[in-house]
XYZ file of C-alpha atoms in Angstrom:
167
model
C 50.873 112.226 114.045
C 54.801 112.550 113.816
C 55.075 115.815 112.105
C 58.356 116.542 110.237
C 58.544 120.334 110.992
C 57.888 119.388 114.969
C 60.919 116.621 114.877
C 63.238 118.910 113.186
C 63.051 121.609 115.766
C 63.120 118.984 118.204
C 66.535 117.656 116.483
C 67.960 120.724 115.404
C 69.589 121.976 118.896
C 71.006 118.403 119.173
C 73.710 119.151 116.365
C 77.270 119.443 117.346
C 76.575 117.780 120.643
C 78.038 114.770 121.732
C 76.259 111.230 122.326
C 76.879 110.323 125.691
C 74.376 106.886 125.706
C 71.886 104.857 124.724
C 69.414 103.576 126.514
C 66.827 100.312 125.549
C 64.162 98.961 126.386
C 64.412 95.421 125.249
C 62.563 92.320 124.846
C 63.340 89.271 127.156
C 62.142 85.668 126.971
C 63.386 82.492 129.210
C 65.428 85.312 131.035
C 67.525 86.280 127.623
C 67.260 89.248 125.905
C 65.535 89.194 122.440
C 68.752 90.401 120.252
C 68.656 92.902 117.351
C 65.941 94.788 116.149
C 63.270 91.989 117.083
C 63.683 92.699 120.549
C 63.885 96.138 120.542
C 60.375 98.223 121.566
C 61.958 101.815 122.401
C 65.073 103.500 122.966
C 66.599 107.097 124.153
C 68.960 109.222 123.111
C 70.942 110.746 125.419
C 73.233 113.923 124.027
C 75.190 116.146 126.539
C 73.368 119.207 127.844
C 69.799 118.454 126.514
C 66.808 116.185 127.691
C 66.322 112.588 126.588
C 64.927 111.637 123.302
C 62.835 108.749 122.970
C 62.378 107.159 119.691
C 59.058 105.064 119.326
C 58.042 103.221 116.248
C 54.478 102.645 115.417
C 53.536 101.411 111.816
C 55.584 103.338 109.219
C 55.800 106.039 111.696
C 58.576 107.208 113.859
C 57.665 109.201 117.032
C 60.108 111.634 118.961
C 59.619 113.088 121.790
C 61.564 114.356 124.860
C 60.890 111.520 127.335
C 62.020 110.104 130.786
C 62.799 106.567 130.594
C 60.178 104.170 131.999
C 60.839 101.286 134.480
C 61.571 97.498 133.468
C 58.641 95.082 134.035
C 57.435 91.516 133.497
C 54.806 90.339 131.226
C 54.496 87.288 133.413
C 54.768 84.110 130.866
C 54.931 86.322 128.140
C 58.496 87.506 129.232
C 59.721 91.188 130.206
C 61.046 94.458 129.107
C 64.406 95.828 130.217
C 65.590 98.950 130.471
C 69.289 99.288 130.010
C 71.978 100.961 128.174
C 72.391 99.735 124.576
C 75.347 97.012 124.521
C 78.736 98.505 122.863
C 78.397 95.740 120.565
C 75.040 97.273 119.131
C 74.455 99.728 116.380
C 72.807 101.951 118.850
C 75.830 101.682 121.097
C 78.839 101.969 118.463
C 77.612 105.463 118.179
C 77.981 106.794 121.616
C 80.646 109.379 122.484
C 80.276 110.967 118.692
C 78.956 114.306 117.936
C 75.930 114.697 115.694
C 77.022 116.347 112.408
C 73.654 116.365 110.820
C 69.925 114.371 110.740
C 68.386 113.229 107.763
C 64.533 113.017 108.220
C 63.016 110.252 106.165
C 59.450 110.325 104.480
C 58.171 106.726 105.868
C 55.856 104.430 103.375
C 52.816 106.458 104.102
C 50.148 109.105 102.632
C 50.929 112.028 104.931
C 53.862 113.415 105.249
C 55.165 112.375 108.563
C 58.262 110.938 109.694
C 58.615 107.090 109.042
C 62.662 107.490 110.006
C 66.252 109.770 110.469
C 69.814 109.280 109.083
C 71.855 110.667 112.080
C 75.226 111.297 110.661
C 77.828 111.332 113.646
C 81.597 112.002 113.445
C 82.461 108.631 111.873
C 79.405 106.459 111.170
C 75.769 107.392 109.673
C 73.267 105.586 111.191
C 69.915 104.498 109.524
C 66.706 104.615 112.072
C 62.971 104.082 110.961
C 60.190 102.105 111.517
C 58.940 100.213 108.668
C 55.491 97.861 108.939
C 56.051 97.787 112.857
C 59.248 96.652 112.728
C 62.485 98.982 113.247
C 65.150 99.523 110.997
C 68.636 100.236 112.216
C 71.399 99.942 110.066
C 74.062 101.682 108.727
C 73.300 104.561 106.344
C 72.382 105.430 103.790
C 69.141 103.962 102.592
C 69.801 100.833 101.053
C 68.080 100.383 97.199
C 65.798 97.620 98.628
C 64.055 100.182 100.973
C 63.870 103.041 98.684
C 60.497 102.175 97.369
C 59.222 102.954 101.393
C 61.852 105.359 103.030
C 62.742 108.391 101.199
C 65.033 111.436 102.292
C 63.019 114.603 102.570
C 65.758 117.185 103.425
C 68.916 117.185 105.775
C 68.730 119.336 109.224
C 72.197 121.310 108.139
C 70.627 121.833 104.041
C 66.888 122.315 105.118
C 65.999 122.397 101.064
C 64.510 119.161 99.575
C 66.984 116.459 98.430
C 66.372 114.634 95.216
C 66.744 111.423 95.057
C 68.582 109.416 92.282
C 66.625 108.243 89.015
């Protein structure tokens, strides 16, 4: 199970580093990518001078690991999974080239303390990435009001004390 303390230790050395690339594993059907978060399976963040960090959503849990990319694969009549660069027009592609300034750890909709998502604060962009009901949430941050019952900010890595949310 993802552990916020372990995830913080994995992410803290990335603060101040530039994101060089984002690779995604995306579902394709009828030789076309399934666009948006519906087709996103996994993604890897490639920061300068650091191993790739793979993000895997499972239910309400976000699992982060240092992991190499896997190869694209065919699923016969069910389509295929294609591993390649995130498109520059995708939210994940838009942050490439920016420095990671801070990371907010998010508690997911779970009864145990576990990482459900991240607020990635870059030079010019704040990006919310979370796993909720086996679906990706990937949108500009902060956490929108309609998701606050499912996702709550635990702390920021640059100020690890718990954050009090609004009323």
